[in-house]
PDB file of C-alpha atoms in Angstrom:
ATOM      1  CA  UNK V 134       1.150 -33.573 -50.960  1.00 56.00           C
ATOM      2  CA  UNK V 135       4.571 -32.963 -52.518  1.00 68.00           C
ATOM      3  CA  UNK V 136       6.617 -29.780 -52.752  1.00 72.00           C
ATOM      4  CA  UNK V 137       5.626 -28.958 -56.325  1.00 73.00           C
ATOM      5  CA  UNK V 138       1.939 -29.490 -55.635  1.00 77.00           C
ATOM      6  CA  UNK V 139       1.843 -27.285 -52.542  1.00 82.00           C
ATOM      7  CA  UNK V 140       3.607 -24.497 -54.465  1.00 82.00           C
ATOM      8  CA  UNK V 141       1.053 -24.767 -57.248  1.00 82.00           C
ATOM      9  CA  UNK V 142      -1.822 -24.756 -54.749  1.00 86.00           C
ATOM     10  CA  UNK V 143      -0.381 -21.706 -52.971  1.00 88.00           C
ATOM     11  CA  UNK V 144       0.000 -19.854 -56.258  1.00 89.00           C
ATOM     12  CA  UNK V 145      -3.518 -20.761 -57.380  1.00 90.00           C
ATOM     13  CA  UNK V 146      -5.220 -19.832 -54.098  1.00 91.00           C
ATOM     14  CA  UNK V 147      -3.346 -16.545 -53.761  1.00 92.00           C
ATOM     15  CA  UNK V 148      -4.082 -15.583 -57.363  1.00 92.00           C
ATOM     16  CA  UNK V 149      -7.789 -16.357 -56.942  1.00 91.00           C
ATOM     17  CA  UNK V 150      -7.868 -14.495 -53.633  1.00 91.00           C
ATOM     18  CA  UNK V 151      -6.265 -11.331 -55.000  1.00 91.00           C
ATOM     19  CA  UNK V 152      -8.143 -11.399 -58.289  1.00 90.00           C
ATOM     20  CA  UNK V 153     -11.678 -11.776 -56.951  1.00 89.00           C
ATOM     21  CA  UNK V 154     -11.626 -10.367 -53.411  1.00 88.00           C
ATOM     22  CA  UNK V 155     -11.714  -6.751 -52.228  1.00 87.00           C
ATOM     23  CA  UNK V 156      -8.187  -5.401 -51.875  1.00 86.00           C
ATOM     24  CA  UNK V 157      -6.825  -5.859 -48.375  1.00 87.00           C
ATOM     25  CA  UNK V 158      -3.568  -5.309 -46.535  1.00 89.00           C
ATOM     26  CA  UNK V 159      -3.817  -8.963 -45.483  1.00 90.00           C
ATOM     27  CA  UNK V 160      -2.693  -9.911 -48.982  1.00 91.00           C
ATOM     28  CA  UNK V 161       0.708  -8.472 -48.115  1.00 91.00           C
ATOM     29  CA  UNK V 162       1.291 -11.142 -45.443  1.00 93.00           C
ATOM     30  CA  UNK V 163       1.784 -14.152 -47.759  1.00 92.00           C
ATOM     31  CA  UNK V 164       3.580 -11.879 -50.204  1.00 91.00           C
ATOM     32  CA  UNK V 165       5.980 -10.772 -47.468  1.00 93.00           C
ATOM     33  CA  UNK V 166       6.616 -14.382 -46.433  1.00 92.00           C
ATOM     34  CA  UNK V 167       7.604 -15.537 -49.900  1.00 91.00           C
ATOM     35  CA  UNK V 168       9.713 -12.421 -50.514  1.00 91.00           C
ATOM     36  CA  UNK V 169      11.537 -13.008 -47.230  1.00 91.00           C
ATOM     37  CA  UNK V 170      12.270 -16.594 -48.273  1.00 89.00           C
ATOM     38  CA  UNK V 171      13.617 -15.365 -51.615  1.00 89.00           C
ATOM     39  CA  UNK V 172      15.446 -12.371 -50.125  1.00 88.00           C
ATOM     40  CA  UNK V 173      18.720 -13.329 -51.830  1.00 89.00           C
ATOM     41  CA  UNK V 174      17.083 -13.055 -55.250  1.00 90.00           C
ATOM     42  CA  UNK V 175      14.915  -9.971 -54.720  1.00 89.00           C
ATOM     43  CA  UNK V 176      16.741  -7.857 -57.280  1.00 91.00           C
ATOM     44  CA  UNK V 177      16.337 -10.445 -60.042  1.00 90.00           C
ATOM     45  CA  UNK V 178      12.706 -11.033 -59.095  1.00 91.00           C
ATOM     46  CA  UNK V 179      11.867  -7.337 -59.306  1.00 91.00           C
ATOM     47  CA  UNK V 180      13.719  -7.054 -62.607  1.00 90.00           C
ATOM     48  CA  UNK V 181      11.401  -9.683 -64.038  1.00 89.00           C
ATOM     49  CA  UNK V 182       8.426  -7.865 -62.567  1.00 90.00           C
ATOM     50  CA  UNK V 183       9.508  -4.563 -64.125  1.00 89.00           C
ATOM     51  CA  UNK V 184       9.890  -6.246 -67.508  1.00 88.00           C
ATOM     52  CA  UNK V 185       6.372  -7.697 -67.298  1.00 86.00           C
ATOM     53  CA  UNK V 186       5.023  -4.305 -66.269  1.00 88.00           C
ATOM     54  CA  UNK V 187       5.789  -2.899 -69.701  1.00 85.00           C
ATOM     55  CA  UNK V 188       2.815  -4.918 -70.939  1.00 84.00           C
ATOM     56  CA  UNK V 189       0.647  -4.256 -67.895  1.00 87.00           C
ATOM     57  CA  UNK V 190       1.094  -0.477 -68.018  1.00 86.00           C
ATOM     58  CA  UNK V 191      -0.355  -0.378 -71.529  1.00 85.00           C
ATOM     59  CA  UNK V 192      -3.494  -2.136 -70.309  1.00 85.00           C
ATOM     60  CA  UNK V 193      -3.705   0.025 -67.186  1.00 87.00           C
ATOM     61  CA  UNK V 194      -3.408   3.232 -69.212  1.00 86.00           C
ATOM     62  CA  UNK V 195      -6.218   2.069 -71.463  1.00 86.00           C
ATOM     63  CA  UNK V 196      -8.476   1.499 -68.431  1.00 86.00           C
ATOM     64  CA  UNK V 197      -7.241   4.662 -66.672  1.00 85.00           C
ATOM     65  CA  UNK V 198      -9.033   6.978 -69.090  1.00 83.00           C
ATOM     66  CA  UNK V 199     -12.309   5.195 -68.365  1.00 84.00           C
ATOM     67  CA  UNK V 200     -12.061   4.559 -64.621  1.00 84.00           C
ATOM     68  CA  UNK V 201      -9.061   5.696 -62.565  1.00 86.00           C
ATOM     69  CA  UNK V 202      -9.962   3.629 -59.495  1.00 87.00           C
ATOM     70  CA  UNK V 203     -10.408   0.468 -61.511  1.00 88.00           C
ATOM     71  CA  UNK V 204      -7.114   1.104 -63.296  1.00 87.00           C
ATOM     72  CA  UNK V 205      -5.223   1.419 -60.004  1.00 90.00           C
ATOM     73  CA  UNK V 206      -6.878  -1.721 -58.650  1.00 90.00           C
ATOM     74  CA  UNK V 207      -5.954  -3.583 -61.811  1.00 90.00           C
ATOM     75  CA  UNK V 208      -2.351  -2.429 -61.485  1.00 91.00           C
ATOM     76  CA  UNK V 209      -1.993  -3.483 -57.839  1.00 92.00           C
ATOM     77  CA  UNK V 210      -3.829  -6.785 -58.242  1.00 92.00           C
ATOM     78  CA  UNK V 211      -1.832  -7.787 -61.303  1.00 92.00           C
ATOM     79  CA  UNK V 212       1.488  -6.877 -59.726  1.00 93.00           C
ATOM     80  CA  UNK V 213       0.741  -8.720 -56.492  1.00 93.00           C
ATOM     81  CA  UNK V 214      -0.207 -11.859 -58.405  1.00 93.00           C
ATOM     82  CA  UNK V 215       2.830 -11.634 -60.666  1.00 93.00           C
ATOM     83  CA  UNK V 216       5.226 -10.892 -57.818  1.00 93.00           C
ATOM     84  CA  UNK V 217       3.918 -13.804 -55.768  1.00 93.00           C
ATOM     85  CA  UNK V 218       4.083 -16.270 -58.643  1.00 91.00           C
ATOM     86  CA  UNK V 219       7.524 -15.140 -59.805  1.00 90.00           C
ATOM     87  CA  UNK V 220       8.812 -15.476 -56.246  1.00 90.00           C
ATOM     88  CA  UNK V 221       7.279 -18.845 -55.435  1.00 88.00           C
ATOM     89  CA  UNK V 222       8.424 -20.395 -58.710  1.00 84.00           C
ATOM     90  CA  UNK V 223      11.727 -18.531 -58.965  1.00 83.00           C
ATOM     91  CA  UNK V 224      13.874 -21.606 -58.356  1.00 77.00           C
ATOM     92  CA  UNK V 225      11.481 -23.948 -60.081  1.00 75.00           C
ATOM     93  CA  UNK V 226      11.606 -25.256 -63.597  1.00 71.00           C
ATOM     94  CA  UNK V 227       8.729 -26.132 -65.842  1.00 70.00           C
ATOM     95  CA  UNK V 228       9.164 -29.765 -64.900  1.00 75.00           C
ATOM     96  CA  UNK V 229       8.090 -28.940 -61.348  1.00 75.00           C
ATOM     97  CA  UNK V 230       4.728 -27.861 -62.730  1.00 76.00           C
ATOM     98  CA  UNK V 231       4.497 -31.189 -64.542  1.00 79.00           C
ATOM     99  CA  UNK V 232       5.209 -32.983 -61.256  1.00 78.00           C
ATOM    100  CA  UNK V 233       2.442 -30.997 -59.601  1.00 75.00           C
ATOM    101  CA  UNK V 234      -0.008 -31.863 -62.379  1.00 77.00           C
ATOM    102  CA  UNK V 235       0.889 -35.518 -61.961  1.00 78.00           C
ATOM    103  CA  UNK V 236       0.306 -35.246 -58.205  1.00 74.00           C
ATOM    104  CA  UNK V 237      -3.105 -33.700 -58.922  1.00 75.00           C
ATOM    105  CA  UNK V 238      -3.971 -36.867 -60.871  1.00 79.00           C
ATOM    106  CA  UNK V 239      -4.259 -34.995 -64.155  1.00 79.00           C
ATOM    107  CA  UNK V 240      -4.696 -37.548 -66.991  1.00 83.00           C
ATOM    108  CA  UNK V 241      -1.356 -39.175 -67.765  1.00 82.00           C
ATOM    109  CA  UNK V 242      -1.561 -38.328 -71.468  1.00 82.00           C
ATOM    110  CA  UNK V 243      -1.892 -34.623 -70.672  1.00 83.00           C
ATOM    111  CA  UNK V 244       1.029 -34.796 -68.228  1.00 82.00           C
ATOM    112  CA  UNK V 245       3.098 -36.512 -70.914  1.00 83.00           C
ATOM    113  CA  UNK V 246       2.215 -33.796 -73.431  1.00 82.00           C
ATOM    114  CA  UNK V 247       3.396 -31.095 -71.004  1.00 81.00           C
ATOM    115  CA  UNK V 248       6.575 -33.032 -70.254  1.00 82.00           C
ATOM    116  CA  UNK V 249       7.582 -33.567 -73.871  1.00 83.00           C
ATOM    117  CA  UNK V 250       6.624 -30.004 -74.772  1.00 82.00           C
ATOM    118  CA  UNK V 251       8.981 -28.660 -72.103  1.00 82.00           C
ATOM    119  CA  UNK V 252      11.704 -31.048 -73.225  1.00 82.00           C
ATOM    120  CA  UNK V 253      11.382 -29.823 -76.791  1.00 82.00           C
ATOM    121  CA  UNK V 254      11.345 -26.170 -75.687  1.00 81.00           C
ATOM    122  CA  UNK V 255      14.565 -26.734 -73.728  1.00 81.00           C
ATOM    123  CA  UNK V 256      16.130 -28.296 -76.797  1.00 81.00           C
ATOM    124  CA  UNK V 257      15.039 -25.400 -79.023  1.00 83.00           C
ATOM    125  CA  UNK V 258      16.291 -22.793 -76.553  1.00 82.00           C
ATOM    126  CA  UNK V 259      19.672 -24.519 -76.458  1.00 84.00           C
ATOM    127  CA  UNK V 260      19.814 -24.576 -80.251  1.00 83.00           C
ATOM    128  CA  UNK V 261      18.840 -20.917 -80.448  1.00 82.00           C
ATOM    129  CA  UNK V 262      21.550 -19.987 -77.946  1.00 85.00           C
ATOM    130  CA  UNK V 263      24.122 -21.895 -79.985  1.00 85.00           C
ATOM    131  CA  UNK V 264      22.989 -20.107 -83.148  1.00 83.00           C
ATOM    132  CA  UNK V 265      23.253 -16.702 -81.430  1.00 82.00           C
ATOM    133  CA  UNK V 266      26.735 -17.512 -80.134  1.00 84.00           C
ATOM    134  CA  UNK V 267      27.756 -18.644 -83.601  1.00 85.00           C
ATOM    135  CA  UNK V 268      26.516 -15.403 -85.183  1.00 82.00           C
ATOM    136  CA  UNK V 269      28.231 -13.357 -82.505  1.00 82.00           C
ATOM    137  CA  UNK V 270      31.518 -15.191 -83.073  1.00 85.00           C
ATOM    138  CA  UNK V 271      31.278 -14.318 -86.772  1.00 82.00           C
ATOM    139  CA  UNK V 272      30.839 -10.629 -86.000  1.00 82.00           C
ATOM    140  CA  UNK V 273      27.154 -10.448 -86.899  1.00 79.00           C
ATOM    141  CA  UNK V 274      25.434  -7.190 -85.923  1.00 79.00           C
ATOM    142  CA  UNK V 275      21.646  -7.085 -86.043  1.00 76.00           C
ATOM    143  CA  UNK V 276      20.058  -4.096 -87.777  1.00 78.00           C
ATOM    144  CA  UNK V 277      17.123  -3.355 -90.074  1.00 77.00           C
ATOM    145  CA  UNK V 278      18.796  -4.533 -93.274  1.00 79.00           C
ATOM    146  CA  UNK V 279      17.504  -7.319 -95.503  1.00 83.00           C
ATOM    147  CA  UNK V 280      20.621  -9.318 -94.662  1.00 80.00           C
ATOM    148  CA  UNK V 281      19.637  -9.330 -90.974  1.00 80.00           C
ATOM    149  CA  UNK V 282      16.091 -10.465 -91.753  1.00 83.00           C
ATOM    150  CA  UNK V 283      17.410 -13.152 -94.076  1.00 84.00           C
ATOM    151  CA  UNK V 284      19.892 -14.342 -91.457  1.00 83.00           C
ATOM    152  CA  UNK V 285      17.249 -14.599 -88.739  1.00 81.00           C
ATOM    153  CA  UNK V 286      14.916 -16.293 -91.197  1.00 85.00           C
ATOM    154  CA  UNK V 287      17.562 -18.913 -91.918  1.00 84.00           C
ATOM    155  CA  UNK V 288      18.219 -19.416 -88.206  1.00 83.00           C
ATOM    156  CA  UNK V 289      14.541 -19.898 -87.343  1.00 83.00           C
ATOM    157  CA  UNK V 290      14.028 -22.182 -90.339  1.00 85.00           C
ATOM    158  CA  UNK V 291      16.975 -24.306 -89.242  1.00 84.00           C
ATOM    159  CA  UNK V 292      15.655 -24.490 -85.677  1.00 82.00           C
ATOM    160  CA  UNK V 293      12.186 -25.421 -86.955  1.00 82.00           C
ATOM    161  CA  UNK V 294      13.598 -28.259 -89.063  1.00 85.00           C
ATOM    162  CA  UNK V 295      15.677 -29.478 -86.121  1.00 82.00           C
ATOM    163  CA  UNK V 296      12.577 -29.374 -83.920  1.00 81.00           C
ATOM    164  CA  UNK V 297      10.688 -31.616 -86.325  1.00 83.00           C
ATOM    165  CA  UNK V 298      13.581 -34.059 -86.454  1.00 84.00           C
ATOM    166  CA  UNK V 299      13.972 -33.989 -82.678  1.00 82.00           C
ATOM    167  CA  UNK V 300      10.272 -34.704 -82.157  1.00 81.00           C
ATOM    168  CA  UNK V 301      10.439 -37.670 -84.530  1.00 83.00           C
ATOM    169  CA  UNK V 302      13.576 -39.000 -82.841  1.00 83.00           C
ATOM    170  CA  UNK V 303      11.895 -38.608 -79.464  1.00 81.00           C
ATOM    171  CA  UNK V 304       8.835 -40.490 -80.697  1.00 80.00           C
ATOM    172  CA  UNK V 305      10.871 -43.414 -82.049  1.00 82.00           C
ATOM    173  CA  UNK V 306      13.010 -43.493 -78.910  1.00 83.00           C
ATOM    174  CA  UNK V 307      10.018 -43.646 -76.564  1.00 80.00           C
ATOM    175  CA  UNK V 308       8.259 -46.256 -78.698  1.00 80.00           C
ATOM    176  CA  UNK V 309      11.392 -48.399 -78.641  1.00 84.00           C
ATOM    177  CA  UNK V 310      11.371 -48.215 -74.843  1.00 79.00           C
ATOM    178  CA  UNK V 311       7.763 -49.346 -74.631  1.00 81.00           C
ATOM    179  CA  UNK V 312       6.319 -45.975 -73.645  1.00 78.00           C
ATOM    180  CA  UNK V 313       2.643 -46.252 -72.657  1.00 77.00           C
ATOM    181  CA  UNK V 314       1.536 -42.610 -72.407  1.00 75.00           C
ATOM    182  CA  UNK V 315       2.687 -42.177 -68.819  1.00 78.00           C
ATOM    183  CA  UNK V 316       5.711 -40.447 -67.314  1.00 77.00           C
ATOM    184  CA  UNK V 317       6.941 -41.818 -63.983  1.00 76.00           C
ATOM    185  CA  UNK V 318       8.604 -39.275 -61.721  1.00 73.00           C
ATOM    186  CA  UNK V 319      11.113 -39.852 -58.959  1.00 70.00           C
ATOM    187  CA  UNK V 320      10.280 -38.910 -55.388  1.00 61.00           C
ATOM    188  CA  UNK V 321       9.685 -35.212 -54.892  1.00 59.00           C
ATOM    189  CA  UNK V 322      11.604 -32.860 -52.633  1.00 61.00           C
ATOM    190  CA  UNK V 323      10.636 -32.483 -48.997  1.00 69.00           C
ATOM    191  CA  UNK V 324       8.097 -29.760 -48.257  1.00 71.00           C
ATOM    192  CA  UNK V 325       9.693 -26.764 -46.533  1.00 76.00           C
ATOM    193  CA  UNK V 326       8.222 -25.261 -43.369  1.00 81.00           C
ATOM    194  CA  UNK V 327       7.630 -21.875 -45.005  1.00 81.00           C
ATOM    195  CA  UNK V 328       5.452 -23.509 -47.658  1.00 83.00           C
ATOM    196  CA  UNK V 329       3.209 -25.030 -44.991  1.00 85.00           C
ATOM    197  CA  UNK V 330       3.019 -21.689 -43.182  1.00 88.00           C
ATOM    198  CA  UNK V 331       2.273 -19.935 -46.461  1.00 89.00           C
ATOM    199  CA  UNK V 332      -0.554 -22.335 -47.254  1.00 88.00           C
ATOM    200  CA  UNK V 333      -1.998 -21.895 -43.760  1.00 91.00           C
ATOM    201  CA  UNK V 334      -1.907 -18.094 -43.989  1.00 92.00           C
ATOM    202  CA  UNK V 335      -3.531 -18.044 -47.428  1.00 91.00           C
ATOM    203  CA  UNK V 336      -6.274 -20.448 -46.320  1.00 91.00           C
ATOM    204  CA  UNK V 337      -6.986 -18.330 -43.217  1.00 93.00           C
ATOM    205  CA  UNK V 338      -7.252 -15.154 -45.302  1.00 91.00           C
ATOM    206  CA  UNK V 339      -9.480 -16.973 -47.772  1.00 89.00           C
ATOM    207  CA  UNK V 340     -11.763 -18.185 -44.971  1.00 90.00           C
ATOM    208  CA  UNK V 341     -11.946 -14.656 -43.569  1.00 89.00           C
ATOM    209  CA  UNK V 342     -12.935 -13.261 -46.962  1.00 87.00           C
ATOM    210  CA  UNK V 343     -15.581 -15.959 -47.442  1.00 87.00           C
ATOM    211  CA  UNK V 344     -16.951 -15.351 -43.928  1.00 86.00           C
ATOM    212  CA  UNK V 345     -17.232 -11.602 -44.533  1.00 84.00           C
ATOM    213  CA  UNK V 346     -18.846 -12.244 -47.886  1.00 81.00           C
ATOM    214  CA  UNK V 347     -21.650 -14.384 -46.470  1.00 83.00           C
ATOM    215  CA  UNK V 348     -22.068 -12.749 -43.060  1.00 74.00           C
TER     216      UNK V 348
END
């Protein structure tokens, strides 16, 4: 089991545990472990969580008027899952997920699709950043005028055209190299001790919940 796979397994098990089990203070143990590991980045992690909560609060408020208890449970469950996943994947990139899928023996074609999709997204994000910097250098100020809408329309159209060209170039490049629908990854990083401990704690809590459920 490689580093990316164990992180994905931890995230999956914890999410399932919190989503479908009765709320328990035991859920705070794995959450505390991962937050302690990421203690240097806590502020940035919670900023991301606060941003995501703008969408969650709308859903919670909708449920709140029907069932207050259920709304509070939804809020706590969602935030615990989000906080855990943001923390465990904070230093990861999308390619780590692709590595984990490959380690799980997901069909090679599907792994390749994920890989090239992420590559193209990275390329588009870089192009979009360049376009924003270019507009900023020219003194562009976004507002609600038709000129702003037209400018953004031109930018997105340009990025879309570049994306099509990039995808074609990528296709020809991979075909020229004899690509056979499989991405080969280099050796993964070594599994950290805290990840093993985290997996053990989550499994123990899961076993406890299952035991109480069937006892």
